[in-house]
Tab-separated table of C-alpha atoms in Angstrom:
chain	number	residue	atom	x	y	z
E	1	UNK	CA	40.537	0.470	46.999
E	2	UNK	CA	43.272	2.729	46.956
E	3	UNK	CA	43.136	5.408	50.387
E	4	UNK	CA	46.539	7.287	49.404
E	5	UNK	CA	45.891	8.996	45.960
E	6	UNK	CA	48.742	10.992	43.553
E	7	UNK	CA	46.515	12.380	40.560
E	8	UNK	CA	49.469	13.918	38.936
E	9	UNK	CA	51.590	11.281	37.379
E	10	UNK	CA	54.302	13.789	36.169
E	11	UNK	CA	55.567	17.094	37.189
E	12	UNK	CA	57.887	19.063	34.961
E	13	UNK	CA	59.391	22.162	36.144
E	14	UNK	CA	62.329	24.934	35.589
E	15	UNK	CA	65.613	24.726	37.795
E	16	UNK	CA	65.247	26.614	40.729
E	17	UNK	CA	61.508	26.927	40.382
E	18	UNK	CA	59.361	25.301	43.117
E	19	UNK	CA	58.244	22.298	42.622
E	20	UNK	CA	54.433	20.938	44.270
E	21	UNK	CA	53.562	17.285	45.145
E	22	UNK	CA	49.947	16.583	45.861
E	23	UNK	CA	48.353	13.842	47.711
E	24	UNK	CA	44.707	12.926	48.650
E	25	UNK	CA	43.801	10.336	51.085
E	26	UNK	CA	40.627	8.623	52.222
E	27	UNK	CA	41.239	7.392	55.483
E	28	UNK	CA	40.656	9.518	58.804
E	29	UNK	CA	42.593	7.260	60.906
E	30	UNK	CA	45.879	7.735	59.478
E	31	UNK	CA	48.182	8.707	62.186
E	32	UNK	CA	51.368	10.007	60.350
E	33	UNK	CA	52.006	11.272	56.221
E	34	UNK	CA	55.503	10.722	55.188
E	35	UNK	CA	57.095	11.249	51.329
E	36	UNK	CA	59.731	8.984	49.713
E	37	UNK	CA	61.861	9.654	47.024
E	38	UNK	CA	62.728	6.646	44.385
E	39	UNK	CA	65.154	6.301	41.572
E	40	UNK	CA	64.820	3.465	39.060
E	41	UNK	CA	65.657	-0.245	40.052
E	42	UNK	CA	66.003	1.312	43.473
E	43	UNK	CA	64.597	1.350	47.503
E	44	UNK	CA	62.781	3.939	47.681
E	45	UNK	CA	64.265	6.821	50.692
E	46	UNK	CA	62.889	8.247	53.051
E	47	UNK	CA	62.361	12.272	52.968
E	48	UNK	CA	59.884	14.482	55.432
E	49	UNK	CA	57.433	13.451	57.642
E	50	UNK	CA	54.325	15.039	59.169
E	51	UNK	CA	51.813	14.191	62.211
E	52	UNK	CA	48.163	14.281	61.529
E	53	UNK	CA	47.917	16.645	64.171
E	54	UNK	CA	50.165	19.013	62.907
E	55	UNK	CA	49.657	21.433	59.638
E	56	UNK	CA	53.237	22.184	58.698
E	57	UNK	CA	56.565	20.416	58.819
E	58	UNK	CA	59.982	21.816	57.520
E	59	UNK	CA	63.334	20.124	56.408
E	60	UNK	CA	66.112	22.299	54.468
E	61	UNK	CA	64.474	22.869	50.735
E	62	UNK	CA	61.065	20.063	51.474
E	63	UNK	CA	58.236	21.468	53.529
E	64	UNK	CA	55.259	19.539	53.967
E	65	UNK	CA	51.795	20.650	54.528
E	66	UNK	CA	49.017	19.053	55.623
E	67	UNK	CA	45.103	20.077	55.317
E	68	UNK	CA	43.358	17.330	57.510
E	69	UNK	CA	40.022	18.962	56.776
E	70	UNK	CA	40.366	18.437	53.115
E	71	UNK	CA	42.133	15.460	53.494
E	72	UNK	CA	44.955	16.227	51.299
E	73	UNK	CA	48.374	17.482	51.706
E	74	UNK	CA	51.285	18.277	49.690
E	75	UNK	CA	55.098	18.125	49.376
E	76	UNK	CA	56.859	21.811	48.360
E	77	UNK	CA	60.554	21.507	47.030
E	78	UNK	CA	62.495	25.045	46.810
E	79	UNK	CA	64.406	25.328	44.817
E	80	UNK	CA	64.304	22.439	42.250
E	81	UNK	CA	67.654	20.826	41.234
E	82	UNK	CA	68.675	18.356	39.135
E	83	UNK	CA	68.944	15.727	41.170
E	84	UNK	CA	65.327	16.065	42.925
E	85	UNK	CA	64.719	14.584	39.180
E	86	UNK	CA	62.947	10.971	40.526
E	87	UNK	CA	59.600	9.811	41.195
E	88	UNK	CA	58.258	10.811	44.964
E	89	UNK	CA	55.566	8.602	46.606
E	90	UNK	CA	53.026	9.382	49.233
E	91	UNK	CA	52.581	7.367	52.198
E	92	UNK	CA	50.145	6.976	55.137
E	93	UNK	CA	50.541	5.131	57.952
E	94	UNK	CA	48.093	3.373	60.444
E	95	UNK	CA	47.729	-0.196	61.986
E	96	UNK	CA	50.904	-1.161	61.330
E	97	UNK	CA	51.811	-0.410	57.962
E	98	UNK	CA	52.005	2.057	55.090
E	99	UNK	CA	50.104	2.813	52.381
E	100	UNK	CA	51.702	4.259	49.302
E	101	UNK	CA	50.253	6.188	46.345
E	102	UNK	CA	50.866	5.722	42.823
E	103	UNK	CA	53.726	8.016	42.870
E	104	UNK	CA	54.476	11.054	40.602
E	105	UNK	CA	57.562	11.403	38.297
E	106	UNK	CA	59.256	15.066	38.796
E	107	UNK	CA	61.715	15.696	35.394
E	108	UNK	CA	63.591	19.242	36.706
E	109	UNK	CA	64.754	21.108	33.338
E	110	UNK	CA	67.961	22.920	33.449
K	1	UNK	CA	77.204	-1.117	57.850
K	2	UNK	CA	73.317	-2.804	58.572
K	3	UNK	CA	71.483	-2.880	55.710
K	4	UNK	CA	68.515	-4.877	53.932
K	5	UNK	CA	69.689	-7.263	51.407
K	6	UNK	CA	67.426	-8.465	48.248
K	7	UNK	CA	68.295	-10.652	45.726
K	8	UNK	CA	68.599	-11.370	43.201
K	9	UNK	CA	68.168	-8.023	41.281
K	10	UNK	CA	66.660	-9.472	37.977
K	11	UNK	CA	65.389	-12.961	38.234
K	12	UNK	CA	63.297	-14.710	34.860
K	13	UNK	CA	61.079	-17.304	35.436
K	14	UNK	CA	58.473	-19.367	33.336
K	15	UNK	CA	54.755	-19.389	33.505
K	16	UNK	CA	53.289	-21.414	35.638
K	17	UNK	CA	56.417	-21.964	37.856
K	18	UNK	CA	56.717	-20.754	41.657
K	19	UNK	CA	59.894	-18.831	42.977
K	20	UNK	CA	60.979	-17.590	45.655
K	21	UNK	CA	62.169	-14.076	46.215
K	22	UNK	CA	65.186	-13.612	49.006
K	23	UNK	CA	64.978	-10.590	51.699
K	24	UNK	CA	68.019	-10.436	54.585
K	25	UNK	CA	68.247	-7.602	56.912
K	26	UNK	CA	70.775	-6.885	59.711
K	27	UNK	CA	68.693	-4.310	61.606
K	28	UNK	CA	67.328	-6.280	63.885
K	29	UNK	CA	63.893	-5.109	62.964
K	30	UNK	CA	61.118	-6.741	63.940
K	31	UNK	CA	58.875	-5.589	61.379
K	32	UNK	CA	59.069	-6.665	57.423
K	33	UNK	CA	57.325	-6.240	54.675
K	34	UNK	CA	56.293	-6.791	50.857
K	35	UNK	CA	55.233	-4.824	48.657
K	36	UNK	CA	55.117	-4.684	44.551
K	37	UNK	CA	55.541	-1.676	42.437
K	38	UNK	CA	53.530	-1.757	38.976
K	39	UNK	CA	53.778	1.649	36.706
K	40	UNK	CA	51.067	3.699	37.703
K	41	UNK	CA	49.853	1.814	41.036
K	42	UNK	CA	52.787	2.762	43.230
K	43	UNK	CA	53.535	0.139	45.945
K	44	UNK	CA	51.177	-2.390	47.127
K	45	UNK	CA	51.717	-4.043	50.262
K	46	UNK	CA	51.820	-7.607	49.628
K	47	UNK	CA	52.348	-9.441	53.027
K	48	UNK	CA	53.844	-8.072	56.020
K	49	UNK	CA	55.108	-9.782	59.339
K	50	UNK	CA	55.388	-7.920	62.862
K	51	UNK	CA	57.071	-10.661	64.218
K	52	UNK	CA	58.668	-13.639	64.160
K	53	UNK	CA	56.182	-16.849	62.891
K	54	UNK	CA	53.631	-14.288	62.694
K	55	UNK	CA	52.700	-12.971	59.583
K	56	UNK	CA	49.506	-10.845	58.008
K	57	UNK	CA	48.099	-10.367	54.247
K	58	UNK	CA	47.911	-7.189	52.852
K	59	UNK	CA	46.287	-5.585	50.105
K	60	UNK	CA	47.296	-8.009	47.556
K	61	UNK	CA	48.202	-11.325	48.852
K	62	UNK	CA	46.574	-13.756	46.342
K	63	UNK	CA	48.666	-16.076	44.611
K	64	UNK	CA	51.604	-15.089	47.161
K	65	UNK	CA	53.039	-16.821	50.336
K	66	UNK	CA	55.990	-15.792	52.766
K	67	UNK	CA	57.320	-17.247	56.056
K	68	UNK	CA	59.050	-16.151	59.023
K	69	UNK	CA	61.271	-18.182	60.291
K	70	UNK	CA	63.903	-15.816	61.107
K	71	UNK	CA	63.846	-12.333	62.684
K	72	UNK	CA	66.279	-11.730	59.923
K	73	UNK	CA	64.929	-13.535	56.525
K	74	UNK	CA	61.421	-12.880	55.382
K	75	UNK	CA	61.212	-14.829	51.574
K	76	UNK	CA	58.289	-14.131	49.492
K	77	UNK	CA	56.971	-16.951	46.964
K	78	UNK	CA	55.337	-15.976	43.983
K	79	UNK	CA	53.163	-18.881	43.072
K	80	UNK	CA	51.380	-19.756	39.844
K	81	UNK	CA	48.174	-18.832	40.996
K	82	UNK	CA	49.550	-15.438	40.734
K	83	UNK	CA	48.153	-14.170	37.403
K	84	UNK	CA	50.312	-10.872	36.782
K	85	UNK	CA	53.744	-11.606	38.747
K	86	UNK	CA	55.776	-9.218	36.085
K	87	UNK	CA	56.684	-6.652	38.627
K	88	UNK	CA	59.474	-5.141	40.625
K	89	UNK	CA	59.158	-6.167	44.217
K	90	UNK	CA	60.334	-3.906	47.010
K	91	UNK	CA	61.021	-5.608	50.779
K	92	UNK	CA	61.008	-3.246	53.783
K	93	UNK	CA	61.909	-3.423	57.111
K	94	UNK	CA	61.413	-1.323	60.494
K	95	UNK	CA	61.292	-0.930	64.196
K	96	UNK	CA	57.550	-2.725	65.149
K	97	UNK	CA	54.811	-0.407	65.623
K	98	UNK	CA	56.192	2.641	64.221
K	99	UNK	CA	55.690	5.083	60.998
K	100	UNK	CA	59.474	6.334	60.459
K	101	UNK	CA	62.544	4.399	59.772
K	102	UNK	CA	61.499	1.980	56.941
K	103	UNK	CA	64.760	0.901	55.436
K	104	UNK	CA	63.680	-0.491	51.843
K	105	UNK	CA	65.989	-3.412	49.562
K	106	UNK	CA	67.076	-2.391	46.457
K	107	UNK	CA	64.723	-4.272	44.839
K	108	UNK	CA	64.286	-7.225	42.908
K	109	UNK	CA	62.834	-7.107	39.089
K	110	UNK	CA	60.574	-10.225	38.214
K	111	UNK	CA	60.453	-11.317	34.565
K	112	UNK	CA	57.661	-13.957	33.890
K	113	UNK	CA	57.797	-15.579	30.469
């Protein structure tokens, strides 16, 4: 049973447009959300991170947001470029491990 | 430069044959993991190992089997009993215990036929 969920699959949107990730997860005892960026045939990388305790966490064009309540947080990019084109995983991590979502592909139009 | 090594990238097998997939890293990280990437089902944690000649299943650990030897070598087999093992499998590494600094492999693309 999947606890880290990505319902969107794909995300299309307009150079220098914002572009917003969502992620649902089931499990209260995850301690930390983090979001990873992946191009084909590769690792994916590592890009933000946020604590379950706080709501809000900032780096350059990602902020993260977080809405323990609700269970469900999101990834804001502004502005899109071209190369945020990629698919950008979820992850939750408790007991030792992460636990990834099904990812969703974000195609930024020029 | 330390790094975590997969290979090889594309590797073909035949039905009902095991193989073995390689996974080096020169982080000395304690912690490594498996995991498989299917379209629409993200990553799935296969196996992971916390340390040496200790290792734990994950969520999808049937028809698989790893070791650890090594602090630096964590191989995952891919038996027969595996019924889907077309996939691209991702190994990952970090510092025990914690959520940041997961270095992932590039990757290695398994072609059953």
């Amino acid at each position: 049973d999947q606890q880290v969920k990505q319902n969107s699959p794909s995300l299309s949107v307009q150079e220098g447009r914002i572009s917003i990730l969502n992620c649902d997860y089931t499990n209260s005892m995850f301690d930390y959300f983090l979001w990873y960026k992946k191009y084909p045939a590769e690792g994916p990388t590592f890009l933000i991170s946020i604590s379950s305790i706080k709501d809000k966490n900032e780096d350059g064009r990602f902020t993260v947001f977080l809405n323990k309540s609700a269970k469900h947080l999101s990834l804001h990019i502004v502005p899109s470029q071209p190369g945020d084109s990629a698919v950008y995983f979820c992850a939750a991590f408790n007991d030792y491990k992460l636990s990834f979502g099904a990812g969703t592909t974000v195609t930024v139009r020029a | 430069d330390g790094g975590i090594t997969q290979s090889p990238k594309y590797l073909f097998r035949k039905e009902g044959q095991n193989v073995t997939l390689s996974c080096e890293q020169n982080l000395n990280h304690d912690a490594m993991y498996w995991y498989r990437q299917d379209p629409g089902q993200g990553l799935r944690l296969i196996y992971y190992s916390q340390i040496v000649n200790d290792f734990q299943k994950g969520d999808i650990a049937e028809g698989y089997s790893v070791s650890r030897e090594k602090k630096e070598s964590f191989p995952l087999t891919v038996t027969s009993a595996q019924k889907n093992p077309t996939a691209f499998y991702l190994c990952a590494s970090s510092i025990q215990g914690v959520y940041y600094g997961y270095t992932f492999g590039s990757g290695t693309r398994l072609t059953v036929v």
